[in-house]
mmCIF file of C-alpha atoms and ligand atoms in Angstrom:
data_model
loop_
_atom_site.group_PDB
_atom_site.id
_atom_site.type_symbol
_atom_site.label_atom_id
_atom_site.label_comp_id
_atom_site.label_asym_id
_atom_site.label_seq_id
_atom_site.Cartn_x
_atom_site.Cartn_y
_atom_site.Cartn_z
ATOM 1 C CA MET R 300 -216.002 177.683 -69.956
ATOM 2 C CA ASN R 301 -213.140 176.921 -68.488
ATOM 3 C CA GLU R 302 -212.514 173.525 -67.218
ATOM 4 C CA PHE R 303 -210.388 174.626 -64.340
ATOM 5 C CA ILE R 304 -213.271 177.208 -62.705
ATOM 6 C CA LYS R 305 -216.044 173.943 -63.566
ATOM 7 C CA LYS R 306 -213.876 171.914 -61.093
ATOM 8 C CA VAL R 307 -213.216 174.385 -58.560
ATOM 9 C CA GLN R 308 -216.980 175.284 -58.618
ATOM 10 C CA THR R 309 -217.490 171.196 -58.180
ATOM 11 C CA ALA R 310 -214.797 171.089 -55.711
ATOM 12 C CA LEU R 311 -216.881 174.106 -53.824
ATOM 13 C CA ALA R 312 -220.305 172.403 -54.049
ATOM 14 C CA ALA R 313 -218.593 169.311 -52.506
ATOM 15 C CA ARG R 314 -217.964 171.182 -49.338
ATOM 16 C CA GLY R 315 -221.337 173.052 -49.304
ATOM 17 C CA TYR R 316 -220.576 175.872 -50.875
ATOM 18 C CA GLN R 317 -223.015 177.791 -53.038
ATOM 19 C CA PRO R 318 -220.996 178.768 -56.731
ATOM 20 C CA GLY R 319 -223.910 178.506 -58.822
ATOM 21 C CA PRO R 320 -223.985 176.184 -62.194
ATOM 22 C CA LEU R 321 -220.874 174.074 -62.800
ATOM 23 C CA ASP R 322 -220.807 176.039 -65.964
ATOM 24 C CA GLY R 323 -217.099 176.986 -65.864
ATOM 25 C CA ARG R 324 -217.966 180.339 -65.972
ATOM 26 C CA GLU R 325 -216.577 182.420 -63.014
ATOM 27 C CA GLY R 326 -219.699 184.935 -62.441
ATOM 28 C CA PRO R 327 -220.710 186.218 -59.280
ATOM 29 C CA LYS R 328 -221.865 183.591 -57.382
ATOM 30 C CA THR R 329 -218.914 181.907 -57.653
ATOM 31 C CA GLN R 330 -216.875 184.772 -56.933
ATOM 32 C CA LYS R 331 -219.155 184.488 -53.750
ATOM 33 C CA ALA R 332 -218.527 181.150 -52.759
ATOM 34 C CA ILE R 333 -214.557 181.084 -53.435
ATOM 35 C CA LYS R 334 -214.127 184.075 -50.905
ATOM 36 C CA ALA R 335 -216.067 182.364 -48.597
ATOM 37 C CA PHE R 336 -214.273 178.992 -48.885
ATOM 38 C CA GLN R 337 -210.860 181.154 -48.641
ATOM 39 C CA GLN R 338 -212.539 183.085 -45.049
ATOM 40 C CA ASP R 339 -213.261 179.918 -43.553
ATOM 41 C CA SER R 340 -210.148 178.243 -44.204
ATOM 42 C CA GLY R 341 -207.926 180.877 -42.704
ATOM 43 C CA LEU R 342 -206.827 182.230 -46.466
ATOM 44 C CA ASP R 343 -207.002 186.123 -47.391
ATOM 45 C CA PRO R 344 -210.342 185.974 -49.574
ATOM 46 C CA ASP R 345 -209.430 187.955 -52.632
ATOM 47 C CA GLY R 346 -211.403 185.855 -54.589
ATOM 48 C CA VAL R 347 -208.485 184.360 -56.827
ATOM 49 C CA VAL R 348 -207.909 180.776 -56.930
ATOM 50 C CA GLY R 349 -204.167 180.921 -56.731
ATOM 51 C CA ALA R 350 -202.270 177.704 -55.627
ATOM 52 C CA LEU R 351 -202.694 178.086 -51.916
ATOM 53 C CA THR R 352 -206.469 178.126 -52.679
ATOM 54 C CA ALA R 353 -206.493 175.472 -54.867
ATOM 55 C CA ASN R 354 -204.067 173.523 -52.867
ATOM 56 C CA ARG R 355 -206.864 173.659 -50.281
ATOM 57 C CA LEU R 356 -209.762 172.995 -52.061
ATOM 58 C CA PHE R 357 -208.078 170.093 -53.772
ATOM 59 C CA THR R 358 -205.651 168.354 -51.545
ATOM 60 C CA GLU R 359 -208.115 167.824 -48.381
ATOM 61 C CA GLN R 360 -209.585 165.190 -50.509
ATOM 62 C CA LEU R 361 -206.440 163.166 -50.264
ATOM 63 C CA SER R 362 -207.402 162.062 -46.909
ATOM 64 C CA VAL R 363 -210.096 159.710 -48.400
ATOM 65 C CA ILE R 364 -208.136 158.156 -50.592
ATOM 66 C CA SER R 365 -206.847 154.300 -49.849
ATOM 67 C CA PHE R 366 -204.478 152.225 -51.350
ATOM 68 C CA ASP R 367 -205.447 148.456 -52.096
ATOM 69 C CA SER R 368 -202.503 146.175 -50.671
ATOM 70 C CA ASP R 369 -200.704 146.041 -54.051
ATOM 71 C CA GLY R 370 -200.259 149.831 -54.500
ATOM 72 C CA SER R 371 -203.199 150.920 -56.614
ATOM 73 C CA THR R 372 -205.285 153.723 -55.653
ATOM 74 C CA PRO R 373 -208.773 153.930 -57.067
ATOM 75 C CA HIS R 374 -208.192 155.307 -60.528
ATOM 76 C CA PHE R 375 -204.768 153.995 -61.446
ATOM 77 C CA ALA R 376 -203.799 150.292 -61.124
ATOM 78 C CA ARG R 377 -199.983 149.904 -59.888
ATOM 79 C CA ALA R 378 -199.054 148.322 -63.582
ATOM 80 C CA GLU R 379 -199.927 151.251 -64.747
ATOM 81 C CA PHE R 380 -196.365 153.100 -63.558
ATOM 82 C CA ALA R 381 -194.727 149.996 -64.154
ATOM 83 C CA CYS R 382 -191.208 150.774 -66.140
ATOM 84 C CA ASP R 383 -191.924 149.859 -70.035
ATOM 85 C CA CYS R 384 -188.532 148.672 -70.824
ATOM 86 C CA GLY R 385 -189.328 145.079 -71.616
ATOM 87 C CA GLY R 386 -187.074 142.736 -69.772
ATOM 88 C CA TYR R 387 -184.340 144.999 -68.423
ATOM 89 C CA CYS R 388 -186.020 145.039 -64.925
ATOM 90 C CA ASP R 389 -189.163 143.668 -63.207
ATOM 91 C CA GLY R 390 -191.182 146.557 -63.762
ATOM 92 C CA PHE R 391 -190.493 148.071 -60.671
ATOM 93 C CA PRO R 392 -187.162 149.220 -59.838
ATOM 94 C CA ALA R 393 -188.364 151.878 -57.518
ATOM 95 C CA GLU R 394 -191.832 151.878 -55.880
ATOM 96 C CA MET R 395 -193.955 155.038 -57.122
ATOM 97 C CA ASN R 396 -193.977 157.632 -54.155
ATOM 98 C CA LEU R 397 -197.110 157.609 -52.221
ATOM 99 C CA GLU R 398 -197.682 161.134 -52.319
ATOM 100 C CA LEU R 399 -197.092 161.538 -55.678
ATOM 101 C CA LEU R 400 -199.981 158.785 -56.423
ATOM 102 C CA LEU R 401 -202.055 160.479 -53.790
ATOM 103 C CA LYS R 402 -201.500 163.748 -55.728
ATOM 104 C CA LEU R 403 -202.343 162.184 -58.954
ATOM 105 C CA GLU R 404 -205.661 160.616 -57.760
ATOM 106 C CA ALA R 405 -206.316 164.248 -56.641
ATOM 107 C CA LEU R 406 -206.010 165.564 -60.085
ATOM 108 C CA ARG R 407 -208.208 162.404 -61.474
ATOM 109 C CA ASN R 408 -210.624 163.366 -59.119
ATOM 110 C CA ALA R 409 -210.339 167.333 -60.226
ATOM 111 C CA VAL R 410 -210.976 166.518 -64.042
ATOM 112 C CA ASN R 411 -213.181 163.743 -63.735
ATOM 113 C CA VAL R 412 -212.144 161.629 -66.775
ATOM 114 C CA PRO R 413 -209.463 158.754 -67.110
ATOM 115 C CA VAL R 414 -205.811 159.932 -66.865
ATOM 116 C CA ILE R 415 -203.565 158.309 -69.155
ATOM 117 C CA ILE R 416 -200.017 157.618 -67.887
ATOM 118 C CA THR R 417 -196.930 157.507 -70.576
ATOM 119 C CA SER R 418 -194.356 157.001 -67.949
ATOM 120 C CA GLY R 419 -193.649 156.325 -64.486
ATOM 121 C CA VAL R 420 -191.313 154.500 -63.110
ATOM 122 C CA ARG R 421 -187.668 153.775 -65.120
ATOM 123 C CA CYS R 422 -184.769 151.903 -64.744
ATOM 124 C CA ARG R 423 -181.617 153.371 -66.014
ATOM 125 C CA GLN R 424 -181.292 151.156 -68.949
ATOM 126 C CA ARG R 425 -184.862 152.056 -70.097
ATOM 127 C CA ASN R 426 -184.123 155.664 -68.607
ATOM 128 C CA ALA R 427 -181.034 156.249 -71.117
ATOM 129 C CA GLU R 428 -183.085 154.376 -73.987
ATOM 130 C CA VAL R 429 -185.917 157.372 -73.652
ATOM 131 C CA GLY R 430 -183.447 160.189 -73.624
ATOM 132 C CA GLY R 431 -184.520 160.764 -69.847
ATOM 133 C CA VAL R 432 -181.245 163.345 -67.884
ATOM 134 C CA ASP R 433 -179.133 161.345 -65.642
ATOM 135 C CA ASN R 434 -180.963 161.712 -62.433
ATOM 136 C CA SER R 435 -184.193 161.388 -64.064
ATOM 137 C CA GLN R 436 -187.044 161.362 -61.206
ATOM 138 C CA HIS R 437 -188.941 158.807 -62.914
ATOM 139 C CA LEU R 438 -185.773 156.731 -61.912
ATOM 140 C CA PHE R 439 -187.071 156.895 -58.179
ATOM 141 C CA GLY R 440 -190.694 156.765 -58.728
ATOM 142 C CA GLN R 441 -191.087 160.388 -58.033
ATOM 143 C CA ALA R 442 -192.122 161.608 -61.769
ATOM 144 C CA ALA R 443 -195.113 160.615 -63.808
ATOM 145 C CA ASP R 444 -195.869 161.514 -67.695
ATOM 146 C CA LEU R 445 -199.500 161.697 -68.638
ATOM 147 C CA TYR R 446 -202.284 163.370 -70.580
ATOM 148 C CA VAL R 447 -206.161 163.869 -70.279
ATOM 149 C CA PRO R 448 -207.841 163.423 -73.418
ATOM 150 C CA GLY R 449 -209.946 166.656 -74.077
ATOM 151 C CA ILE R 450 -208.014 168.694 -71.436
ATOM 152 C CA PRO R 451 -205.019 170.748 -72.702
ATOM 153 C CA ILE R 452 -201.971 169.751 -70.866
ATOM 154 C CA ALA R 453 -201.619 173.577 -69.762
ATOM 155 C CA THR R 454 -204.935 172.821 -67.874
ATOM 156 C CA VAL R 455 -203.522 169.731 -66.725
ATOM 157 C CA ALA R 456 -200.491 171.113 -65.000
ATOM 158 C CA ALA R 457 -202.170 173.952 -63.531
ATOM 159 C CA ILE R 458 -204.228 171.309 -61.817
ATOM 160 C CA GLY R 459 -201.191 169.154 -61.060
ATOM 161 C CA GLU R 460 -198.991 172.649 -60.019
ATOM 162 C CA SER R 461 -202.095 173.378 -57.359
ATOM 163 C CA LEU R 462 -201.745 170.103 -55.517
ATOM 164 C CA GLY R 463 -197.543 170.929 -54.734
ATOM 165 C CA LEU R 464 -196.408 169.201 -57.838
ATOM 166 C CA THR R 465 -193.723 170.402 -60.381
ATOM 167 C CA ALA R 466 -195.281 170.512 -63.636
ATOM 168 C CA ILE R 467 -192.789 170.292 -66.993
ATOM 169 C CA LEU R 468 -194.941 170.994 -70.230
ATOM 170 C CA TYR R 469 -194.117 168.910 -73.192
ATOM 171 C CA GLU R 470 -196.154 170.129 -75.567
ATOM 172 C CA ALA R 471 -195.310 168.987 -78.768
ATOM 173 C CA GLU R 472 -194.987 165.335 -77.735
ATOM 174 C CA GLY R 473 -198.338 166.375 -75.953
ATOM 175 C CA PHE R 474 -197.832 165.362 -72.345
ATOM 176 C CA VAL R 475 -197.315 166.939 -69.159
ATOM 177 C CA HIS R 476 -194.510 165.803 -66.327
ATOM 178 C CA LEU R 477 -195.536 166.042 -63.085
ATOM 179 C CA ALA R 478 -193.266 165.355 -60.312
ATOM 180 C CA ILE R 479 -193.232 165.283 -56.281
HETATM 181 ZN ZN1 LIG Q 169 -187.245 148.568 -66.596
#
């Protein structure tokens, strides 16, 4: 059972392909559905869910994701990304990058369980306190640190990368840094 394959199967089924049972096993039916999807998408039908295929499978969901008036998405409240300095700033020294938010929403849909944001935007004081690099993308709302209970951070990173995000694994700390 592979979580990522299960998400691939789920996305394929949602698009009308027939990957067989959504069991996280890449059997012949799943292979056939992947190749059919690749063929229909103008991709090389090699049956391998590489970055391009995964990107196509998951990113097309972005267009149906909407923002609330305050910038919240269906699964993330704006406040979850606020700077946690507790007083140096008003919480949003920069706004979160909208494309990043859309991709995090797509990731949330892919894993289908809650995603915990441990750090969103940071003011310079907070960034220095937590040892962030000088030009950290957190300063500009272009990165989020997160984890997904029950799913290895390497898998979360792979899904993030399939959506076109840059991922840095923090194995010991148990989170992944995803940036636009
Ligand atoms: Zn702050």
